[in-house]
JSON list of C-alpha atoms in Angstrom, two decimals:
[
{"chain": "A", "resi": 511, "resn": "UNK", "atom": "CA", "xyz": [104.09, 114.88, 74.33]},
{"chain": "A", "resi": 512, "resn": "UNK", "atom": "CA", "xyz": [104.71, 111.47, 75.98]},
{"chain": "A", "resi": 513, "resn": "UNK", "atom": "CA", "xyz": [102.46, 108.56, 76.54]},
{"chain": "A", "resi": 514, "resn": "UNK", "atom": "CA", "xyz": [103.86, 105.95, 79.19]},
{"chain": "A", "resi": 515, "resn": "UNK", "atom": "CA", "xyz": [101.69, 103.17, 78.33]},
{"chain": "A", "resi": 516, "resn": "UNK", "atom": "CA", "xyz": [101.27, 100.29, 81.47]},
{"chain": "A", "resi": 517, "resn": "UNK", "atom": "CA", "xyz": [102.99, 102.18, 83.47]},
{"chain": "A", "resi": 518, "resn": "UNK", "atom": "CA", "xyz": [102.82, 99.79, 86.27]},
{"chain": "A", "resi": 519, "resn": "UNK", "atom": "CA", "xyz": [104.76, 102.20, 88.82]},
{"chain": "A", "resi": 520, "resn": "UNK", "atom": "CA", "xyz": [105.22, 105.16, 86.83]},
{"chain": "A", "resi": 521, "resn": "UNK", "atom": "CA", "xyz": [108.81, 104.93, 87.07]},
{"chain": "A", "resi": 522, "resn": "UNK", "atom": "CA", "xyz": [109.32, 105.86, 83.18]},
{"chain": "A", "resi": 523, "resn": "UNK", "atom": "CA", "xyz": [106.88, 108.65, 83.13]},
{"chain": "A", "resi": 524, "resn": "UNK", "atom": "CA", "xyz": [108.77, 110.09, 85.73]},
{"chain": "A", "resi": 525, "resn": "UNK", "atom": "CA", "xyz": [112.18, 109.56, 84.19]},
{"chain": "A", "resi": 526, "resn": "UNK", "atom": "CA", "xyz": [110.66, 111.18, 81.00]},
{"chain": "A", "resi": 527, "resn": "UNK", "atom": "CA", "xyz": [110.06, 114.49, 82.62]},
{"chain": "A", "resi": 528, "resn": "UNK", "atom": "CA", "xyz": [113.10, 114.09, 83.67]},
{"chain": "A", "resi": 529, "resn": "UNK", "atom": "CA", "xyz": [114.52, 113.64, 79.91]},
{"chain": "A", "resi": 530, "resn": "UNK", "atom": "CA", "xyz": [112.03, 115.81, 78.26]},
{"chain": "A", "resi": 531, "resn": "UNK", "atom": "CA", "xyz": [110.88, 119.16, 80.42]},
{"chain": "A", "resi": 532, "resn": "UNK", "atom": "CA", "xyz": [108.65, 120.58, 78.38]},
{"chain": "A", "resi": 533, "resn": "UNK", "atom": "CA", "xyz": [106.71, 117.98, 77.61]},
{"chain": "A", "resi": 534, "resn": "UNK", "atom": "CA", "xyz": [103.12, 116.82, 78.56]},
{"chain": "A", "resi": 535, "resn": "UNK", "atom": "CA", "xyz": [102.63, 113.33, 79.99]},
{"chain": "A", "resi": 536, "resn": "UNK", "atom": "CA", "xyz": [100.35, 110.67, 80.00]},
{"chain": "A", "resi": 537, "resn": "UNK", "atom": "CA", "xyz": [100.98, 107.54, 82.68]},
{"chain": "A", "resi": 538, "resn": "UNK", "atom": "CA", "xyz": [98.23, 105.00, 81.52]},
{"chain": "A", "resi": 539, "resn": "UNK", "atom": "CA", "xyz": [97.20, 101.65, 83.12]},
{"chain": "A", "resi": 540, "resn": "UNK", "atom": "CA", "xyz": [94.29, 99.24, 82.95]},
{"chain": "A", "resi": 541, "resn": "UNK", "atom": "CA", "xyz": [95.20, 98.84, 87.37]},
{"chain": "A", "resi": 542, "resn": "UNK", "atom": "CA", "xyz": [93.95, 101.25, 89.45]},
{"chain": "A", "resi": 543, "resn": "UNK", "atom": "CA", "xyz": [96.05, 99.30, 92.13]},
{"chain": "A", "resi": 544, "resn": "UNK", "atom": "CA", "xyz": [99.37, 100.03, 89.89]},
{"chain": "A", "resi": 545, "resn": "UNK", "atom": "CA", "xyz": [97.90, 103.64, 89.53]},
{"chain": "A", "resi": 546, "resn": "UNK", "atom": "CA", "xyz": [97.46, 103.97, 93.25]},
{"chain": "A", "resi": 547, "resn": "UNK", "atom": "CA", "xyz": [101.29, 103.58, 93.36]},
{"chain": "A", "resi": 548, "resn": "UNK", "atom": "CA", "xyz": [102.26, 105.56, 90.45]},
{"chain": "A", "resi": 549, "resn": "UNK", "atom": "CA", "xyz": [100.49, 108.70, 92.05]},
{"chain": "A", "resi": 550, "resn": "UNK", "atom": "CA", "xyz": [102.48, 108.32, 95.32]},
{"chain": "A", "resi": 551, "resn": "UNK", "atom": "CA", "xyz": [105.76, 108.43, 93.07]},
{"chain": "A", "resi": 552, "resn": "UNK", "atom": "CA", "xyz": [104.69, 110.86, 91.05]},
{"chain": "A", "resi": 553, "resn": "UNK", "atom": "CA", "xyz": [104.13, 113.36, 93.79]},
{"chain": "A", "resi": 554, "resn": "UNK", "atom": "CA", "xyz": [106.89, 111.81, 95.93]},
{"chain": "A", "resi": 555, "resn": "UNK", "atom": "CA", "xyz": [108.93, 113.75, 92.44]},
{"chain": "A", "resi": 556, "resn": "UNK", "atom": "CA", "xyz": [106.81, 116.54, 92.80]},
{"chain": "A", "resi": 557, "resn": "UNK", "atom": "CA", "xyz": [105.39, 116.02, 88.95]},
{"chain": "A", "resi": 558, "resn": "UNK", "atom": "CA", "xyz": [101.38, 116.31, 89.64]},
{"chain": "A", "resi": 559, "resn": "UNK", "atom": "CA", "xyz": [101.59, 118.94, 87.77]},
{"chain": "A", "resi": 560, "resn": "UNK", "atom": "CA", "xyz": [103.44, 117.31, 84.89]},
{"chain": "A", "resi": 561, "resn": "UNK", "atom": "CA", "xyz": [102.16, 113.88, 84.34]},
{"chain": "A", "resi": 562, "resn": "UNK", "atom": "CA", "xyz": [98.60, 112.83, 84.07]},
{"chain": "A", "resi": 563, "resn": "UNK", "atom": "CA", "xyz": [97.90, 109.25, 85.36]},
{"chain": "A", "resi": 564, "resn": "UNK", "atom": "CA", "xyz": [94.65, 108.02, 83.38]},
{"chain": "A", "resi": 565, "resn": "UNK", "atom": "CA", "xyz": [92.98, 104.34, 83.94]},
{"chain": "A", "resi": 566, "resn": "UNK", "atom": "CA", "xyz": [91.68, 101.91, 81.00]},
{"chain": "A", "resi": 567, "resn": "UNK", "atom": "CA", "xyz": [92.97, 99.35, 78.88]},
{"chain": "A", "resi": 568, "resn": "UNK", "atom": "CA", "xyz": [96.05, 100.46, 76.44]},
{"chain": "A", "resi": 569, "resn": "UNK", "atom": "CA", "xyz": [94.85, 103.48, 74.28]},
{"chain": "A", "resi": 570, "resn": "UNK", "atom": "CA", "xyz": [91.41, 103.43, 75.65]},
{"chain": "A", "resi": 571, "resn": "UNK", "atom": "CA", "xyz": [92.77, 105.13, 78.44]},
{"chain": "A", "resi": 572, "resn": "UNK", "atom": "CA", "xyz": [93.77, 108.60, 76.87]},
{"chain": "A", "resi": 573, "resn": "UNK", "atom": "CA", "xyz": [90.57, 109.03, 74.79]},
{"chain": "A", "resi": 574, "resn": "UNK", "atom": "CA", "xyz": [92.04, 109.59, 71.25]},
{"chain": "A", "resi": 575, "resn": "UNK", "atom": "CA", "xyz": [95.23, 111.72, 72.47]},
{"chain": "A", "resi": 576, "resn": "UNK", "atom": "CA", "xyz": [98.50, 111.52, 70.05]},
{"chain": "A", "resi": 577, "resn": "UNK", "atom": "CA", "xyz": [102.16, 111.56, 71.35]},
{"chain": "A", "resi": 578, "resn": "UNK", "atom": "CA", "xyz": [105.55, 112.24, 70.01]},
{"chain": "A", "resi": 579, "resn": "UNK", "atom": "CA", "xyz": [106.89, 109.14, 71.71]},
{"chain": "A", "resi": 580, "resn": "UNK", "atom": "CA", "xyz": [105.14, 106.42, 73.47]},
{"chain": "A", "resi": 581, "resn": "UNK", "atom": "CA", "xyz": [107.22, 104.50, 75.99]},
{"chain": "A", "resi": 582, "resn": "UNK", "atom": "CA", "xyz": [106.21, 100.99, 76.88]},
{"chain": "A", "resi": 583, "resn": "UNK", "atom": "CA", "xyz": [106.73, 98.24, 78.87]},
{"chain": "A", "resi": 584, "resn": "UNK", "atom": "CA", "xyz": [103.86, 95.99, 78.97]},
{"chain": "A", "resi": 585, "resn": "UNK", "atom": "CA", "xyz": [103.42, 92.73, 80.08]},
{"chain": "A", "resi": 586, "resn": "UNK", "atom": "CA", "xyz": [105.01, 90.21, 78.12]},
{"chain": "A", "resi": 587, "resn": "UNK", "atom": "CA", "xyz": [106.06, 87.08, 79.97]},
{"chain": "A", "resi": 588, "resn": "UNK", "atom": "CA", "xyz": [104.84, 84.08, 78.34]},
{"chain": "A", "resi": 589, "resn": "UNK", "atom": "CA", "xyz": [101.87, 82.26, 80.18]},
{"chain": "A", "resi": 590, "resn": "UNK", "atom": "CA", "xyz": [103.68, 79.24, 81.19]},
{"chain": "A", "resi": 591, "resn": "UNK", "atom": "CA", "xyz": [106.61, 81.51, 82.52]},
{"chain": "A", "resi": 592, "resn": "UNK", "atom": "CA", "xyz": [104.67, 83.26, 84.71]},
{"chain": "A", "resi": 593, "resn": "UNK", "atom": "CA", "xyz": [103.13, 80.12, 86.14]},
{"chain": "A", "resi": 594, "resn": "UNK", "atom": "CA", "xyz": [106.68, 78.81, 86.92]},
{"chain": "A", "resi": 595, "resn": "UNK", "atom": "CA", "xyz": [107.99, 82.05, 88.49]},
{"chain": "A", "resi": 596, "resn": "UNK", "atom": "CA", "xyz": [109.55, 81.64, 91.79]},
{"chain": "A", "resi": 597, "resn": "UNK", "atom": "CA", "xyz": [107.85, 82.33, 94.76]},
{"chain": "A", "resi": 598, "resn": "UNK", "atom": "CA", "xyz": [109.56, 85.61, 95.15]},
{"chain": "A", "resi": 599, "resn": "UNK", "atom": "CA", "xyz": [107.79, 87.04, 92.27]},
{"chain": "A", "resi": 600, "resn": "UNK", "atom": "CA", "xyz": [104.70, 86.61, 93.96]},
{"chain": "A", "resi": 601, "resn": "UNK", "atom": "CA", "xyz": [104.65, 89.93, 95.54]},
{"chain": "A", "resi": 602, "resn": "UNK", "atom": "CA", "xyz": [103.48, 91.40, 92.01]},
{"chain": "A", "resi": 603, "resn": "UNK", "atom": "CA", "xyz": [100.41, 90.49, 90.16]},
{"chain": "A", "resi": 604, "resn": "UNK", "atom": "CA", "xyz": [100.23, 88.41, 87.77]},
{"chain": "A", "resi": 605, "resn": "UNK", "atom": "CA", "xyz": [98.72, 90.67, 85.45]},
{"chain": "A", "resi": 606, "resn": "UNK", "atom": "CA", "xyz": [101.56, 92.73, 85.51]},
{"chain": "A", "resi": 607, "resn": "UNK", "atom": "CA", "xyz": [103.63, 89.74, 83.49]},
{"chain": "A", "resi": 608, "resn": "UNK", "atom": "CA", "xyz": [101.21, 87.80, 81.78]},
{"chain": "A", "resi": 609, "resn": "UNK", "atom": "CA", "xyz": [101.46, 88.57, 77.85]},
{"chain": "A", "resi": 610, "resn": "UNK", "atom": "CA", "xyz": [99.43, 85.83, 76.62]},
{"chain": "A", "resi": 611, "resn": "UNK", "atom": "CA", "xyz": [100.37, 82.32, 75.81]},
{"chain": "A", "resi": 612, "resn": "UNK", "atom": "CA", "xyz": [103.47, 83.51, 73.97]},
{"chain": "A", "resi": 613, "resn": "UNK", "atom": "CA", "xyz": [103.76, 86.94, 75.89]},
{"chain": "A", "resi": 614, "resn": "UNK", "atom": "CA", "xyz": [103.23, 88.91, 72.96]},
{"chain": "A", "resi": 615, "resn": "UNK", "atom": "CA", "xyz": [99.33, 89.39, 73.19]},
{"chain": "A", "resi": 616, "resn": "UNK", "atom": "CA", "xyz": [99.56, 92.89, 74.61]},
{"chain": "A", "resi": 617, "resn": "UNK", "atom": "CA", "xyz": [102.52, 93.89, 72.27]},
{"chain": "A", "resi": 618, "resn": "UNK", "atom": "CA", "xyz": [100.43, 93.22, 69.02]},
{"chain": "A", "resi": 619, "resn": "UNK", "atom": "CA", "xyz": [97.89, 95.12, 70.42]},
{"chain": "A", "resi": 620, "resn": "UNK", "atom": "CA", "xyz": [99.94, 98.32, 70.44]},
{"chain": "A", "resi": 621, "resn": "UNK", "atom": "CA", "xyz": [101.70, 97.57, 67.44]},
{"chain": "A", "resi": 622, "resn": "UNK", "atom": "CA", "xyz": [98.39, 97.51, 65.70]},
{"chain": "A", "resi": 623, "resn": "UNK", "atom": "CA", "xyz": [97.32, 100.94, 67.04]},
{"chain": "A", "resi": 624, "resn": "UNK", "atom": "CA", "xyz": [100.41, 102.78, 67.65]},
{"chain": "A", "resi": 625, "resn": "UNK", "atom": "CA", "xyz": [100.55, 104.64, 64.45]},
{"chain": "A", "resi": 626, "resn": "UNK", "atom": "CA", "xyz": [97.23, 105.91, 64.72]},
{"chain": "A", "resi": 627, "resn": "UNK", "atom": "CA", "xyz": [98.34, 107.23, 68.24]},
{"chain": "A", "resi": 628, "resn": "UNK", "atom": "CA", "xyz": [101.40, 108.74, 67.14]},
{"chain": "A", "resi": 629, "resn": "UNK", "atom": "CA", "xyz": [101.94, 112.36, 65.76]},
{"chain": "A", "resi": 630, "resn": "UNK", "atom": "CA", "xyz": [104.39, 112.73, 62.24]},
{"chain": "A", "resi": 631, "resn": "UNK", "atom": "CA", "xyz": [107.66, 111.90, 63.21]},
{"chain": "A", "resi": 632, "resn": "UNK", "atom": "CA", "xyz": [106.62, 110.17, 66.43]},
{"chain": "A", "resi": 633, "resn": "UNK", "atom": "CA", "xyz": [107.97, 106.67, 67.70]},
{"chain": "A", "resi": 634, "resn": "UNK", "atom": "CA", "xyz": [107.22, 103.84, 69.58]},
{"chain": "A", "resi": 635, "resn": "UNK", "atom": "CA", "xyz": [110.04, 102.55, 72.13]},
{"chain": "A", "resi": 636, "resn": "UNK", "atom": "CA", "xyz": [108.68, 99.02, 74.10]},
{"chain": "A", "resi": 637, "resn": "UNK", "atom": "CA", "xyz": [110.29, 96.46, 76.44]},
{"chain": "A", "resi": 638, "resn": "UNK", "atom": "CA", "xyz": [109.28, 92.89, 74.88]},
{"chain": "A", "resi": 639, "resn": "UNK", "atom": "CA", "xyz": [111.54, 91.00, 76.93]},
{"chain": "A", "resi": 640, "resn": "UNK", "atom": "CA", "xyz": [112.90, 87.38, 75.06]},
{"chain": "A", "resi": 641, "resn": "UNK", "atom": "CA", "xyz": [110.15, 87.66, 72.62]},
{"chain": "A", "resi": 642, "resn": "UNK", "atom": "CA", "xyz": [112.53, 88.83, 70.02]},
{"chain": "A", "resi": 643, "resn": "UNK", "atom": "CA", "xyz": [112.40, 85.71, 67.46]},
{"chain": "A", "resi": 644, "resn": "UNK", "atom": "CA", "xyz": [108.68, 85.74, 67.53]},
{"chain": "A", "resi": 645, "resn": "UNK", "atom": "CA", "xyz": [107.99, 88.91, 67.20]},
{"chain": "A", "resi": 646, "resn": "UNK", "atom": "CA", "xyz": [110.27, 89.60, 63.73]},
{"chain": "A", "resi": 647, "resn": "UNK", "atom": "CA", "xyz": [108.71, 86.41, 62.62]},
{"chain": "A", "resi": 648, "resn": "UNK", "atom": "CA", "xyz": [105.34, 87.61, 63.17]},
{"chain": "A", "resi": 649, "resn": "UNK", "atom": "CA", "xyz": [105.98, 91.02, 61.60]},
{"chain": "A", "resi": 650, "resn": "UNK", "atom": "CA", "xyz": [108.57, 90.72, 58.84]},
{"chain": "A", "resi": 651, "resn": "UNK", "atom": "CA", "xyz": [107.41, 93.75, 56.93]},
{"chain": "A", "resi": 652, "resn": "UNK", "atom": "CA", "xyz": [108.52, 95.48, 60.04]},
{"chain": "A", "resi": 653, "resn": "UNK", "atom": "CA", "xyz": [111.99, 97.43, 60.18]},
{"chain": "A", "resi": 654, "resn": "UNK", "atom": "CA", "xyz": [112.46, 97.37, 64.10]},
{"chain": "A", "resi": 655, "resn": "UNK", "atom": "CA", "xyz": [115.81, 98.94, 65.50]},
{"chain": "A", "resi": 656, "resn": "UNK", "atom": "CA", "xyz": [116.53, 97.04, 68.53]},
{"chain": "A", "resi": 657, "resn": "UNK", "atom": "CA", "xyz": [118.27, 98.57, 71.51]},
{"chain": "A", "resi": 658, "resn": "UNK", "atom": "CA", "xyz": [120.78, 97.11, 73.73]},
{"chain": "A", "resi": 659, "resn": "UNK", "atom": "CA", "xyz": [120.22, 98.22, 77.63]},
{"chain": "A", "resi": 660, "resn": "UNK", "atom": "CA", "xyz": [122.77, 98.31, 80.47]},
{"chain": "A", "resi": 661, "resn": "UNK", "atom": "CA", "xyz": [121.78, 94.83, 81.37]},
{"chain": "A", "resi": 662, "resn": "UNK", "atom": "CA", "xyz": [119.79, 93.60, 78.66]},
{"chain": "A", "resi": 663, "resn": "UNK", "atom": "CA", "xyz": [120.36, 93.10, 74.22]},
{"chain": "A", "resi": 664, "resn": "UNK", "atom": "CA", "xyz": [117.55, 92.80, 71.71]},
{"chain": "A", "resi": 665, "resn": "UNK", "atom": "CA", "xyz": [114.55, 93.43, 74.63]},
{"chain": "A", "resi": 666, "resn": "UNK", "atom": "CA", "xyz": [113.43, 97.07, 73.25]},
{"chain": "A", "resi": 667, "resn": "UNK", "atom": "CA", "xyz": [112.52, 98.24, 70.38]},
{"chain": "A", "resi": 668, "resn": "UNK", "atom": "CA", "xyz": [112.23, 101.29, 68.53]},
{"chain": "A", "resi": 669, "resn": "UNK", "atom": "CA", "xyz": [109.95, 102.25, 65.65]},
{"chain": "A", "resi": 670, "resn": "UNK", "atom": "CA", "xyz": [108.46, 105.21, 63.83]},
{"chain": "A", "resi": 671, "resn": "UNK", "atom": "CA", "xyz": [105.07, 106.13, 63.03]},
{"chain": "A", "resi": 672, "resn": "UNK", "atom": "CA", "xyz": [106.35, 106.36, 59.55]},
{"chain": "A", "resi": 673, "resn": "UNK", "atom": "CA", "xyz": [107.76, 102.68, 59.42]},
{"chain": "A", "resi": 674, "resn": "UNK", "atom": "CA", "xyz": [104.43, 101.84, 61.19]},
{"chain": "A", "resi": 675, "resn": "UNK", "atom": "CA", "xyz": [102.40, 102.72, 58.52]},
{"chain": "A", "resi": 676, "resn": "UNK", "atom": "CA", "xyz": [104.06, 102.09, 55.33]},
{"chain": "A", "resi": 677, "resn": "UNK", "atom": "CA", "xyz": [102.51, 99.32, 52.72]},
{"chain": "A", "resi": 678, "resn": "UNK", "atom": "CA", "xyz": [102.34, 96.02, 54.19]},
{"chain": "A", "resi": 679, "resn": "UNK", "atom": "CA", "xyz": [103.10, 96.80, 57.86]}
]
């Protein structure tokens, strides 16, 4: 089971049916403007079937559900950031960057109910962007394994339930 958490477009629930066949998936988003778009992909890959799109704000949107892997990539540009973007970025809303003053708002969220969202032996995988430093240095009992990306290092992350929950994370 997969849980593509603000998933904006739906673009990584989709490639995760893609990856993962068998599995049930969730597409959840606090916009019902994002999830207006995500349903048009979703059926544009003929996945209706496959993926569930579900509206509210982070795990309040699947109603106490648990996943082998939740997939993330939530808005986490810093406040001031988004405020300088160039004017080409203004096609997008806001809300779909904005992470807080230091862009990590929405991450700590997640972080601090992942593991209870998680099945035994289930991970976490999330985009933070250049929030790196400040996120180790705001979680140092955590043991995150960061992966590099074809045009990106140190932006993702990948933790376990296990690591998640053990004494003093």
């Amino acid at each position: 089971s997969v849980l593509d958490l603000c998933t904006g477009s739906g673009c990584l629930a989709i490639i995760a049916a893609g990856i993962f066949p068998e599995a049930e998936i969730d597409a959840a988003d606090l916009s019902a403007d994002a999830l207006a778009v995500a349903r048009i992909n979703v059926a544009e890959h003929g996945l209706g079937e496959r993926i569930s799109l579900r509206q509210g704000d982070l795990f309040e949107a699947v109603d106490g559900a648990t996943y082998d892997l939740i997939i993330c990539n939530p808005p986490y540009v810093a406040a001031e950031e988004v405020h300088a973007f160039p004017p080409e970025h203004g096609h997008e809303p806001v809300m779909a960057h904005i992470g807080g003053e230091d862009g990590l708002d929405l991450v700590r969220r997640i972080l601090e109910e992942a593991a209870d969202r998680l099945n035994p032996g289930g991970a976490l995988i999330c985009e933070i962007g250049t929030g790196r430093e400040r996120l180790v240095a705001g979680y140092p009992q955590l043991d995150f394994l960061w992966l590099d990306t074809e045009e990106s290092e140190g932006e993702v992350f990948w933790i376990t339930r296990e690591q998640l929950l053990e004494p003093g994370a």
